[in-house]
Structures are given as C-alpha cells and as structure tokens.
C-alpha cells in the first residue's frame, strides 16, 4: 500500500511538471504592461546596489519603451487585421490542387505576422490576403521542386556505368 | 687584398649559376604542406541538430506519416439505459520524399606526376565536406519553405522591408508565445531554437529587453566577453554564417516570390547617407537563368537552369522609386522632368539588393529527415587510373566523387517553424564580405576552354626536326650520278 502511494505521488509530480510547461496566459496589452511594470518594480526592489534614482529611471524608460513597442505593434497590426476582416480588403484568388494533399494534408496553414489562415486543398478557388497568398505559393513552389527533384531519379541515365560520353551532357 | 690561391679550378656556385646557367637554385621553396582552405567551420553546421529521423525500407522513395485526432471532453451526462451518440475518428497524413545527391571531379594521370601539391587528397576531403554542406543547405531550404512568416516592423513581405527594419526580442517572444498556443512543444532542451546570423546578434546587445535584463541583473553575462548570446524567454539563439550570404552566386538575399513572379528588392543611398531609395526589379527583363552549364568562381559546376542572375536596371522617365528620408517619411518619386532625384541622378546611384536576413525559430516536430537505412550518409567513390576499362586504354583518367543515395527532409508541422525576415543594422556594411574571402585568386573557370591543342612547353617532342629520318622516295626514272670507276 505504501509503495502504491509512493508511485501515485511520483505520477502526480510528473503531471504537475507537464502542466507547468504547457501553461499559457492570455492578456490585453494594458494588462501585459502592468504585469511588466510590477515585475520590474519587484526585481529592482530586490536588487542590491541599485540606487533609487536608477530604479526610477529604469522603470520609466523600460515601461515607456515597451509601451511604445506594444502600441506600435497594435496600431500597425490593426491595419493588417482590418484588411483581413474587411470583405472588401485586398484579396487574391488561390486554387490549390488536390495533388498537394499528400504533402500538406487537407488544409494548408499559412501565418503572417501572427495571422493564421487554413486554406482547403480541394482544387477550388478561395480568397486570401496577398501576404498569405505569397506564403502559401512559396510553400507549394518548394513542394513542386521537391517532387521534380525526386522524379529525376537514377533511372534518368539508365544503366550507363562507365559510359562517360552518354552521361556527360555537351561532350 | 692578400693574394690567396687562384679560384680558376674551384667549383664555385656563383660561376655555375651566372656563367654556366645551371638551374640549381630555384627562387621559391615549394612547401608541400597546404594552407587550410578558407571556409566555414563545423560550428556553423546547425540546421540538422534537432531533426527527427525516419528510415525507409529499400525500394521506397516516399514516407507517409499519419496523425490520428483526439476527442474533446464534454460533460453531458449519460441517460439511463440510453447510450450517447457514437464518436467518429479523424486523421491526417503527410508524405515526405527522398532523393539522391552527388558530385564528382575528373583528373588526368599527369596530376600525379607534373605538379607538387596533393590535389587528389585535398579534393577527396573537400567532396566529403561539400556533401555535409549540401545537407545543411537542403535542410535550411526546407525550413525556409515553411508558410509561417514573421516580418520585422509589421511589414508584410520582403518587398516592403527597409534598411532600418531590425527584428527585436519582443517579436521573437511573440512568435514563441504563439507557438505555445498552437501546442508546439519546446525541444528536449526546454527551449525553442532560433537560427540567426551574426548581424542579428550584433543588434542583440542594443535590444531594449536585453538592456533591461543586463540592468536589472547588473551583469553582461558573457556578451561583452565572447559575444555569445544567452537564452531569453524560452528561446536559445544559434548563430550561423551558412546562409544566403555565403553563396551569393546561388542565392540572392533581396529576392522574393510574391506567389506569381520573382522580384529583387534593391536600395541606394544618397551622398549624405540620410536618404534611402528603394525599388523592385521584376523578373521579366532583369532575371535570367543560365542556359548551359556554368561554373562558379571556385570551380563548382552548375547545371543549366539552376543559376539565377539579376541585372540592375537603367531607370527611364516615368519609372517610380520610393524615397525614405531620415525621419522615415516615405514618398513615391516618379522619375523624369524636375523630379528629385532626376532620372540621371537615380542611375548614378549605386543600387544594391537589400540584405534581408532570414532567421528560423522552431520547436519540436519541425524538421524530419528520411532516407533508406544505410544509404543516408555520404560515400566517397574513387575510380583509379584505368578503372574505366577499354574507355581508358592507357590509364590516363581518374575520377573522385561523393554521393548520398537516399536523403529527404520535410516539415512535420508548419506551426512548429516560423521564418523571420529582417535587415539588421550592420547588414549593408558586412553581409557581403564572406563571399569575397572564400573566392580564390586563381581559377580556370573564367578562362578560355581547355582544348586538345593545349600543351606545356616541357612536354614538346625534343628531337630536332633536322635529325629525323624521313626516308627517301625511290624514283625509277631518276638518273644516278656517275661514279668514277677505279
């Protein structure tokens, strides 16, 4: 019985470790800023040898820098996301042949600057933002080159071991 | 000077060389020990560090991996005596392909006899090393093909990037957070890896979050010592120079594909250095591929259709360029008339491709390697003199080569790889330097083709023409001179 208890405790510790690794936090930019500010204040207060003036300056500068970065990202990202949600925003038509299913699955996933789309690989036309269009086409272009490369296998030259004239182009 | 013994009968070296023209004191000493070939060290081979390996049985070229879906928990209670609606299955599959790679070189028998350096030994080693770099390059191309992109400064394509568009730690932190939300696990080290260039790490020191870290912790860690970056926010930084700047004859960092056509993003600076101009070159008139086998500066042969060249355009009136001033204000300038700059001024600027640096952030389930068991490693193949049988009847030809019979890479989950695009602050100044250093001073690739009439003077036939017996033509009607009879 004692051994069973020990085993179950060990399992619980393992489960706790997995939970810690996979824990995610979702918050708004403002909450994020406040969290950073509190973190910095706590860290500075616990740091030895840092004068109060430096602590105040660091807190202000870092907070301002982070706030600026976050605001810029949100503002510029808003334009991109506005295009995505606007049905009249820029779109390009894309058709992905079913032949690509064996390489990417039923849907191809494309992410640009955090915005993800999943486009069905069904041979029908779909409309995506030009940035996603470019990412998807790049992926398909690479898959095509891999298929072409694999198609030009050793059979291309037949059994020409030692026959240098035939295998060397332009001789 | 006292009159010592005569030197008339002494064998003096000075007499032998100056008057006798003895060639017995050559000016140079040919040291047989070669200098190290200038190339990247093994520490730059970083793309294959965390691949998952799958083997194929012989006779197959493709591997299919399948993933079965899970089920969602719900709390609808069970009705007494009534079973719930049965659940269904879900599955997806993905296929990877293996292929073969190989290179070879051919030499004559005189390479062993007529010169000093061990060329065969050197190139045997080099062919083995180039196969390692081939796999690194293939793995990098595969990772870069991921459809997850992150552009610095919220740009949407390479065609919008500018010289000041640096990637920051905050951007990578955001990408890592997204990967966690997409259930992409870190690697076994507990980190996501970010393969980056030294130029990115140069800007690492000035990043606001790094500065904050150093201020709070009152430490520079080893950054100020050996420049090695420390992990931050579950991201480990792996520098490499085995990127697009190492092979500028094959890769163009400013080139991009918008889904339909290829473009090259170029830029120029005015004399003050405060204003930048940008333009996109289209592929219709400025991009060409080789139509015959061509050779790189180091002798590498590139098959027809595999080498891309871009030509910087000559601007004409009505062409448009983008002008960005020192405050970051952008304007579109239509060249011609009284435009600033004028068309002639625009053509006088030095246009270069924008040095776009690509980084790769990845976690578990990113890169997969497949290949037939036992055939995934490079093999050196040496065909000695005469091994071609009757095709080489006088043992005059030998070849050495390297081959990998079966290798393939693929991305298991697109969400597990994020490709970043940025222009680090020092990229315009230093990124093009490596290629110049690797290029050798002497090469035969840009010289006239070797022909059968090409000879070395010392191999010429040494018998005087006058001493050769040509034989006599017997003319039956010839009149012999009279001989006096004794």
XYZ file of C-alpha atoms in Angstrom:
657
model
C 0.000 0.000 0.000
C 2.859 2.361 0.929
C 4.528 1.559 -2.405
C 1.338 2.339 -4.290
C 1.148 5.694 -2.513
C 4.726 6.470 -3.462
C 4.008 5.624 -7.106
C 0.916 7.815 -7.253
C 2.841 10.739 -5.710
C 5.552 10.340 -8.338
C 2.977 10.348 -11.127
C 1.359 13.460 -9.722
C 4.729 15.259 -9.756
C 5.215 14.319 -13.414
C 1.747 15.589 -14.319
C 2.402 18.880 -12.482
C 5.614 19.379 -14.477
C 3.746 18.926 -17.795
C 1.072 21.382 -16.715
C 3.686 23.961 -15.832
C 5.311 23.615 -19.235
C 2.056 23.978 -21.131
C 0.516 26.808 -19.116
C -0.395 29.837 -21.241
C -1.506 33.294 -20.223
C -3.785 35.472 -22.343
C -3.998 39.177 -21.572
C -4.566 42.537 -23.206
C -1.636 44.867 -23.994
C -2.558 47.059 -20.996
C -2.581 44.106 -18.615
C 0.713 42.997 -20.103
C 2.227 46.441 -19.494
C 1.018 46.454 -15.891
C 2.450 42.984 -15.344
C 5.835 44.053 -16.697
C 5.795 47.200 -14.564
C 5.119 45.221 -11.398
C 7.759 42.679 -12.324
C 10.361 45.373 -12.860
C 9.496 47.125 -9.597
C 9.760 43.870 -7.671
C 13.048 42.944 -9.327
C 14.529 46.372 -8.723
C 13.470 46.398 -5.091
C 15.161 43.078 -4.609
C 18.314 44.143 -6.424
C 21.132 45.225 -4.212
C 23.350 48.136 -5.034
C 20.888 49.895 -7.336
C 20.214 53.465 -6.299
C 16.604 54.727 -6.042
C 17.245 57.205 -8.865
C 18.419 54.452 -11.202
C 15.474 52.287 -10.237
C 13.019 55.056 -11.042
C 14.738 55.854 -14.323
C 14.931 52.230 -15.418
C 11.290 51.641 -14.596
C 10.156 54.694 -16.543
C 12.388 54.099 -19.567
C 11.622 50.419 -19.882
C 7.942 50.977 -19.392
C 7.921 53.730 -21.999
C 9.894 51.606 -24.462
C 7.682 48.600 -24.006
C 4.541 50.699 -24.174
C 5.731 52.291 -27.398
C 6.594 48.934 -28.911
C 3.289 47.403 -27.947
C 1.312 50.409 -29.156
C 3.164 50.463 -32.447
C 2.641 46.777 -32.983
C -1.041 47.022 -32.129
C -1.556 50.084 -34.331
C 0.275 48.715 -37.351
C -1.103 45.254 -36.830
C -4.599 46.715 -36.719
C -4.271 47.798 -40.340
C -3.363 44.272 -41.385
C -6.100 42.730 -39.295
C -8.556 45.335 -40.530
C -7.855 44.197 -44.074
C -8.445 40.618 -43.042
C -11.823 41.303 -41.512
C -12.952 43.655 -44.286
C -14.652 41.721 -47.050
C -13.629 44.466 -49.481
C -9.989 44.417 -48.370
C -7.199 43.249 -50.696
C -7.637 39.613 -51.713
C -6.077 37.248 -54.198
C -7.622 34.153 -55.662
C -5.842 30.918 -54.888
C -6.516 27.389 -56.087
C -4.565 24.537 -54.528
C -4.633 21.305 -56.488
C -5.553 18.100 -54.645
C -2.210 16.627 -55.649
C -0.639 18.601 -52.811
C -2.769 16.812 -50.218
C -0.212 14.100 -49.681
C 2.406 16.718 -48.734
C 0.409 19.243 -46.663
C -2.797 17.473 -45.670
C -6.367 18.555 -46.360
C -5.656 22.165 -45.457
C -2.541 24.266 -45.799
C -1.768 26.577 -42.895
C -0.165 29.960 -43.519
C 0.771 32.524 -40.872
C 1.973 36.055 -41.495
C 2.864 38.253 -38.535
C 0.647 36.216 -36.255
C -2.402 35.972 -38.504
C -3.145 32.364 -39.495
C -5.340 31.073 -42.279
C -6.108 27.482 -43.252
C -6.899 27.062 -46.917
C -8.522 23.825 -48.106
C -6.523 21.776 -50.586
C -9.516 20.877 -52.717
C -8.881 22.311 -56.163
C -11.485 25.055 -55.618
C -10.864 28.772 -55.548
C -10.508 30.616 -52.280
C -9.687 34.237 -51.499
C -6.806 35.187 -49.182
C -4.838 38.293 -48.321
C -1.842 38.820 -50.666
C 0.585 38.198 -47.799
C -0.933 34.780 -47.111
C -1.118 34.132 -50.846
C 2.628 34.696 -51.144
C 3.419 32.443 -48.164
C 1.229 29.616 -49.495
C 2.571 29.874 -53.044
C 6.144 29.791 -51.749
C 5.357 26.592 -49.877
C 3.696 24.993 -52.911
C 6.578 26.065 -55.130
C 9.026 24.325 -52.818
C 6.929 21.148 -52.737
C 6.845 21.174 -56.539
C 10.624 21.468 -56.715
C 10.985 18.531 -54.306
C 8.649 16.439 -56.462
C 10.567 17.399 -59.606
C 13.853 16.545 -57.932
C 12.563 13.155 -56.812
C 11.169 12.446 -60.280
C 14.629 12.870 -61.854
C 15.945 9.812 -60.097
C 18.734 7.412 -61.053
C 16.542 5.995 -63.864
C 17.240 9.107 -65.960
C 20.549 7.816 -67.273
C 19.733 4.157 -67.390
C 22.496 1.661 -66.780
C 25.432 3.629 -68.128
C 28.149 2.790 -65.679
C 31.467 3.541 -67.345
C 29.897 5.084 -70.434
C 31.049 8.648 -69.812
C 30.014 10.022 -73.162
C 26.370 9.305 -72.636
C 26.081 10.604 -69.085
C 28.069 13.774 -69.629
C 25.945 16.421 -71.357
C 27.580 18.525 -74.029
C 30.538 16.163 -74.547
C 93.503 42.208 -50.623
C 96.079 39.428 -49.961
C 96.699 37.200 -52.973
C 95.337 33.772 -51.974
C 95.207 30.678 -54.163
C 93.664 31.054 -57.595
C 89.984 30.278 -57.928
C 90.253 29.169 -61.512
C 89.846 25.439 -60.763
C 87.461 25.685 -57.855
C 83.841 24.756 -58.430
C 82.075 27.886 -57.322
C 78.331 28.078 -57.223
C 78.358 31.646 -58.443
C 80.240 30.550 -61.545
C 77.869 27.674 -62.156
C 74.751 29.836 -61.897
C 75.891 33.049 -63.574
C 78.065 31.724 -66.373
C 77.010 28.097 -66.530
C 73.290 28.911 -66.320
C 72.856 25.926 -64.057
C 69.268 25.898 -62.823
C 70.178 24.594 -59.416
C 68.969 27.330 -57.060
C 65.259 27.952 -57.681
C 63.956 31.135 -56.159
C 60.968 29.559 -54.395
C 60.682 26.695 -51.969
C 57.550 24.674 -52.632
C 56.300 23.692 -49.212
C 54.105 20.611 -49.673
C 52.063 21.417 -46.595
C 48.998 23.284 -47.836
C 47.292 26.172 -46.076
C 43.831 25.464 -44.693
C 41.097 26.033 -47.214
C 39.190 29.184 -46.279
C 35.663 28.050 -45.472
C 33.173 27.901 -42.630
C 33.952 25.671 -39.668
C 31.728 22.888 -38.337
C 30.281 25.219 -35.692
C 28.160 26.797 -38.438
C 26.517 23.490 -39.364
C 23.461 23.968 -37.156
C 20.396 23.131 -39.222
C 20.415 19.375 -38.589
C 20.840 19.460 -34.829
C 17.251 18.586 -33.907
C 15.864 16.524 -36.761
C 13.652 13.503 -36.180
C 14.917 10.607 -38.242
C 12.805 8.037 -40.033
C 14.187 5.240 -42.180
C 12.684 3.858 -45.343
C 12.886 0.239 -46.359
C 14.804 -0.412 -49.585
C 12.776 0.120 -52.732
C 10.794 3.086 -51.414
C 11.247 6.798 -52.093
C 8.418 8.251 -50.018
C 7.414 8.060 -46.393
C 3.856 8.683 -45.211
C 3.266 9.737 -41.607
C -0.234 9.713 -40.188
C -1.725 11.526 -37.226
C -4.939 10.459 -35.599
C -7.073 13.082 -33.925
C -8.076 13.258 -30.298
C -11.526 13.695 -28.804
C -13.000 16.657 -26.982
C -14.199 16.238 -23.427
C -17.770 17.294 -22.639
C -19.888 16.983 -19.533
C -23.190 15.800 -20.957
C -24.358 13.141 -18.501
C -25.385 9.659 -19.561
C -29.120 8.941 -19.772
C -30.213 5.758 -18.046
C -30.390 2.864 -20.446
C -29.570 5.036 -23.446
C -26.100 5.144 -24.993
C -24.864 8.529 -26.300
C -24.223 9.239 -29.980
C -21.039 7.389 -31.005
C -17.919 9.386 -31.633
C -16.161 9.344 -35.018
C -12.479 9.275 -35.929
C -10.315 11.927 -37.577
C -6.945 11.554 -39.234
C -4.479 13.440 -41.380
C -1.403 12.279 -43.239
C 1.684 13.849 -44.720
C 4.251 12.500 -47.174
C 7.989 13.044 -47.364
C 10.214 12.282 -50.338
C 13.831 11.095 -50.503
C 16.229 11.793 -53.300
C 19.931 11.392 -54.103
C 22.795 13.884 -54.310
C 26.283 13.562 -55.747
C 29.305 15.425 -57.121
C 32.463 14.340 -58.901
C 35.732 15.621 -60.376
C 37.891 14.172 -63.129
C 41.669 14.353 -63.407
C 44.292 13.071 -65.789
C 47.278 10.925 -64.789
C 49.656 13.902 -65.105
C 48.226 15.469 -61.960
C 50.188 12.855 -60.023
C 53.411 13.499 -61.937
C 53.713 17.041 -63.218
C 52.962 19.103 -60.147
C 53.726 19.011 -56.455
C 50.527 19.613 -54.460
C 48.344 16.670 -53.355
C 45.287 17.847 -55.301
C 43.596 14.449 -55.253
C 43.886 14.151 -51.471
C 42.638 17.708 -50.951
C 39.594 17.358 -53.188
C 38.725 13.934 -51.789
C 38.353 15.591 -48.399
C 36.599 18.612 -49.880
C 33.997 16.498 -51.688
C 33.127 14.825 -48.399
C 32.768 18.197 -46.707
C 30.681 19.681 -49.520
C 28.175 16.844 -49.111
C 27.769 17.839 -45.443
C 27.151 21.402 -46.532
C 24.719 20.153 -49.189
C 22.624 18.513 -46.486
C 22.793 21.664 -44.360
C 21.646 23.724 -47.319
C 18.832 21.281 -48.138
C 17.669 21.363 -44.514
C 17.767 25.167 -44.486
C 15.786 25.387 -47.733
C 13.199 23.031 -46.259
C 12.868 25.061 -43.060
C 12.626 28.310 -45.048
C 9.781 26.836 -47.119
C 7.502 26.969 -44.070
C 4.353 29.018 -44.640
C 4.703 30.744 -41.238
C 6.359 34.110 -41.736
C 7.225 36.957 -39.414
C 8.418 40.220 -40.936
C 10.087 42.853 -38.815
C 8.269 46.113 -38.141
C 4.949 44.606 -39.187
C 5.878 44.601 -42.858
C 4.015 42.080 -44.980
C 6.659 40.979 -47.476
C 10.319 41.304 -48.404
C 9.178 43.905 -50.922
C 8.363 46.284 -48.070
C 11.482 45.790 -45.935
C 13.811 48.743 -45.429
C 17.321 49.152 -44.108
C 16.102 50.092 -40.623
C 13.805 47.085 -40.162
C 15.503 45.203 -37.335
C 13.929 42.215 -35.636
C 13.635 42.532 -31.878
C 13.469 40.089 -28.991
C 9.877 41.213 -28.409
C 8.991 39.972 -31.925
C 10.524 36.575 -31.230
C 8.875 36.440 -27.836
C 5.524 36.983 -29.530
C 6.282 34.223 -32.061
C 7.280 31.817 -29.269
C 4.071 32.638 -27.385
C 2.032 31.832 -30.491
C 3.857 28.544 -30.911
C 2.981 27.614 -27.343
C -0.678 28.408 -28.007
C -0.503 26.241 -31.132
C 0.638 23.376 -28.872
C 4.142 23.331 -30.323
C 6.379 21.946 -27.620
C 9.905 23.215 -26.989
C 12.820 20.953 -27.846
C 14.227 18.479 -25.357
C 16.471 21.269 -24.031
C 13.362 23.135 -22.910
C 13.951 25.927 -25.409
C 12.805 26.929 -28.843
C 15.829 27.328 -31.110
C 16.360 30.429 -33.220
C 18.903 30.059 -36.014
C 20.172 33.540 -36.777
C 23.042 35.439 -38.324
C 25.918 37.204 -36.521
C 24.422 40.513 -37.699
C 21.237 39.778 -35.750
C 23.316 39.090 -32.652
C 25.159 42.360 -33.154
C 21.810 44.127 -32.619
C 21.038 41.772 -29.718
C 23.199 43.917 -27.455
C 21.107 47.020 -28.169
C 17.732 45.354 -27.773
C 15.600 47.066 -25.095
C 14.729 43.792 -23.367
C 18.369 42.691 -23.316
C 19.415 46.062 -21.921
C 16.745 45.736 -19.268
C 17.949 42.242 -18.418
C 21.532 43.432 -18.020
C 20.485 46.477 -15.992
C 18.280 44.551 -13.601
C 20.712 41.715 -13.131
C 23.733 44.033 -13.084
C 25.509 41.692 -15.465
C 26.512 41.480 -19.083
C 26.835 37.711 -18.864
C 29.396 36.766 -21.448
C 28.111 39.132 -24.134
C 30.896 41.634 -23.581
C 33.477 38.848 -23.452
C 32.981 36.337 -26.258
C 29.764 37.770 -27.719
C 27.789 34.567 -27.131
C 24.091 35.280 -26.599
C 22.188 33.915 -23.615
C 18.753 32.315 -23.858
C 15.764 34.586 -23.216
C 12.038 33.842 -22.973
C 12.492 30.148 -23.781
C 14.457 30.993 -26.922
C 18.016 29.803 -27.498
C 19.990 31.681 -30.136
C 22.090 29.635 -32.554
C 24.321 31.748 -34.837
C 25.437 30.539 -38.237
C 27.005 32.026 -41.344
C 25.938 29.114 -43.552
C 23.176 31.216 -45.058
C 22.299 33.044 -48.248
C 25.275 35.387 -47.868
C 27.774 32.530 -48.074
C 26.723 31.614 -51.606
C 25.818 34.873 -53.372
C 26.271 33.285 -56.787
C 23.426 30.890 -55.999
C 21.296 32.893 -53.582
C 20.025 36.451 -53.690
C 19.034 37.729 -50.236
C 16.894 40.519 -51.680
C 14.954 38.199 -53.999
C 11.397 37.167 -53.172
C 8.488 35.400 -54.822
C 5.135 37.086 -54.389
C 3.259 33.988 -55.442
C 3.208 34.852 -59.131
C 6.550 36.437 -60.078
C 10.068 36.904 -58.750
C 11.264 40.331 -57.660
C 14.517 41.743 -56.320
C 14.313 44.467 -53.702
C 17.120 46.971 -54.264
C 18.171 50.097 -52.477
C 20.530 53.031 -52.879
C 21.754 55.771 -50.589
C 22.331 59.403 -51.411
C 25.710 61.008 -50.733
C 24.678 62.278 -47.324
C 23.701 58.769 -46.263
C 20.445 60.057 -44.749
C 18.057 59.269 -47.572
C 17.336 55.813 -48.972
C 15.719 54.883 -52.248
C 14.006 51.555 -52.940
C 12.799 49.752 -55.999
C 11.595 46.308 -57.023
C 13.148 44.721 -60.110
C 10.782 42.390 -61.928
C 11.805 39.078 -63.382
C 10.737 39.765 -66.973
C 13.798 41.689 -68.069
C 16.159 41.639 -65.133
C 16.262 37.982 -64.101
C 17.954 35.332 -66.181
C 18.957 31.737 -65.655
C 21.926 30.016 -67.258
C 21.051 28.046 -70.373
C 24.245 25.972 -70.350
C 26.374 24.527 -67.586
C 28.205 27.376 -65.902
C 30.916 27.474 -63.259
C 31.170 29.410 -60.031
C 34.402 31.139 -59.056
C 35.526 28.109 -57.022
C 35.019 25.695 -59.922
C 31.607 24.371 -58.867
C 29.622 23.292 -61.917
C 26.008 24.481 -62.036
C 23.650 22.751 -64.430
C 21.632 24.737 -66.940
C 18.621 26.461 -65.431
C 19.952 26.391 -61.864
C 21.908 29.655 -61.660
C 19.940 32.872 -61.421
C 21.410 36.248 -62.268
C 19.873 39.655 -61.735
C 20.771 42.755 -63.670
C 20.307 46.166 -62.090
C 18.050 48.185 -64.332
C 18.674 51.506 -66.029
C 15.924 53.864 -64.966
C 13.954 55.810 -67.531
C 11.455 58.622 -67.222
C 8.148 57.543 -65.618
C 9.815 54.813 -63.527
C 8.869 55.033 -59.867
C 11.165 54.701 -56.877
C 10.377 55.022 -53.181
C 12.218 57.683 -51.212
C 12.617 57.377 -47.442
C 14.147 60.334 -45.645
C 15.996 60.385 -42.331
C 12.703 60.828 -40.416
C 11.265 57.710 -42.025
C 8.831 59.645 -44.246
C 8.060 57.756 -47.442
C 7.248 59.296 -50.781
C 6.927 57.809 -54.243
C 9.057 59.628 -56.813
C 8.128 59.412 -60.489
C 11.378 59.977 -62.346
C 11.565 62.499 -65.136
C 11.238 66.224 -65.579
C 12.118 68.056 -62.401
C 11.858 65.063 -60.111
C 14.240 64.769 -57.176
C 16.283 62.784 -57.862
C 16.296 63.146 -61.634
C 16.483 60.082 -63.859
C 20.197 60.624 -64.432
C 20.824 61.051 -60.717
C 18.883 57.866 -59.973
C 21.024 55.961 -62.470
C 24.189 57.402 -60.967
C 23.333 55.984 -57.540
C 24.891 52.670 -56.507
C 21.998 50.208 -56.356
C 22.386 47.008 -54.345
C 19.990 44.341 -53.247
C 18.567 44.796 -49.771
C 20.484 42.393 -47.467
C 17.493 40.562 -45.995
C 18.428 38.181 -43.190
C 16.291 35.129 -42.625
C 16.029 33.561 -39.193
C 14.394 30.269 -38.279
C 12.529 29.816 -34.994
C 11.500 26.219 -34.417
C 10.344 23.794 -31.771
C 9.578 20.091 -31.611
C 8.053 18.407 -34.686
C 9.778 20.824 -37.041
C 12.289 19.134 -39.327
C 12.116 15.482 -40.284
C 14.849 13.515 -42.049
C 14.097 10.401 -44.047
C 16.177 8.001 -46.080
C 16.800 4.349 -46.801
C 18.632 2.676 -43.944
C 22.378 2.687 -44.503
C 22.149 4.986 -47.530
C 21.812 8.354 -45.822
C 25.499 9.105 -45.378
C 27.936 10.443 -47.942
C 30.136 7.853 -49.635
C 33.389 8.715 -51.370
C 33.791 6.998 -54.722
C 37.249 6.897 -56.292
C 37.821 5.452 -59.744
C 41.558 4.968 -60.174
C 43.507 5.255 -63.432
C 42.360 2.601 -65.874
C 39.219 1.651 -63.971
C 37.104 2.646 -66.970
C 38.372 -0.383 -68.822
C 38.575 -0.029 -72.583
C 37.267 3.539 -72.330
C 40.615 4.449 -70.758
C 43.055 2.136 -72.514
C 46.237 3.962 -71.403
C 45.296 4.643 -67.776
C 45.055 8.381 -68.363
C 41.858 9.255 -66.493
C 40.748 9.068 -62.879
C 37.719 10.403 -61.034
C 36.806 11.056 -57.459
C 33.325 11.775 -56.233
C 30.905 11.697 -53.334
C 27.294 10.569 -53.265
C 24.366 10.280 -50.887
C 21.961 7.649 -52.137
C 18.816 8.479 -50.234
C 18.020 11.576 -48.184
C 14.982 13.782 -47.771
C 13.778 16.496 -45.417
C 10.319 17.737 -44.608
C 8.428 19.813 -42.065
C 6.196 17.737 -39.814
C 4.124 20.678 -38.533
C 4.152 24.077 -40.255
C 3.202 25.702 -36.938
C 6.475 24.458 -35.434
C 8.594 26.663 -37.716
C 8.497 30.449 -38.038
C 10.725 32.145 -40.610
C 11.678 35.732 -39.790
C 12.723 38.411 -42.257
C 14.653 41.480 -41.190
C 17.507 43.807 -42.118
C 19.958 44.042 -39.180
C 21.631 47.392 -38.700
C 25.091 46.306 -39.906
C 23.898 44.092 -42.738
C 24.547 46.610 -45.545
C 28.125 47.053 -44.361
C 29.308 43.494 -43.702
C 26.987 40.854 -45.092
C 28.683 40.618 -48.485
C 32.206 40.172 -47.161
C 32.343 36.390 -46.618
C 31.836 35.509 -50.252
C 34.767 37.698 -51.351
C 37.098 35.982 -48.907
C 36.120 32.478 -49.981
C 36.738 33.267 -53.651
C 40.184 32.051 -54.811
C 42.584 34.287 -56.755
C 43.291 31.751 -59.487
C 40.713 29.741 -61.363
C 40.312 28.205 -64.776
C 36.552 28.718 -64.872
C 36.718 32.202 -66.364
C 39.477 31.327 -68.846
C 39.217 30.026 -72.415
C 38.080 26.411 -72.599
C 40.694 23.669 -72.487
C 41.308 22.189 -75.962
C 43.256 19.258 -77.336
C 45.889 21.581 -78.824
C 46.720 22.978 -75.387
C 50.251 21.807 -74.389
C 53.016 22.502 -71.921
C 56.400 23.541 -73.406
C 58.398 20.966 -71.487
C 56.292 18.143 -72.907
C 57.121 19.020 -76.539
C 58.860 16.348 -78.583
C 62.603 17.111 -78.114
C 64.167 15.550 -81.176
C 65.393 18.131 -83.712
C 63.387 18.022 -86.909
C 66.577 18.010 -88.943
C 67.724 14.782 -87.279
C 64.641 12.835 -88.041
C 64.978 10.261 -90.778
C 62.238 10.990 -93.215
C 63.092 8.234 -95.616
C 63.813 8.568 -99.399
C 61.345 8.380 -102.251
C 62.622 5.955 -104.921
C 62.068 7.338 -108.451
C 62.624 4.649 -111.068
C 63.337 7.252 -113.742
C 65.872 9.130 -111.685
C 69.354 9.472 -113.124
C 72.051 8.449 -110.693
C 75.241 10.493 -110.686
C 78.120 8.859 -112.460
C 80.725 7.245 -110.276
C 84.289 7.083 -111.483
C 85.424 3.511 -111.675
C 88.729 2.730 -110.162
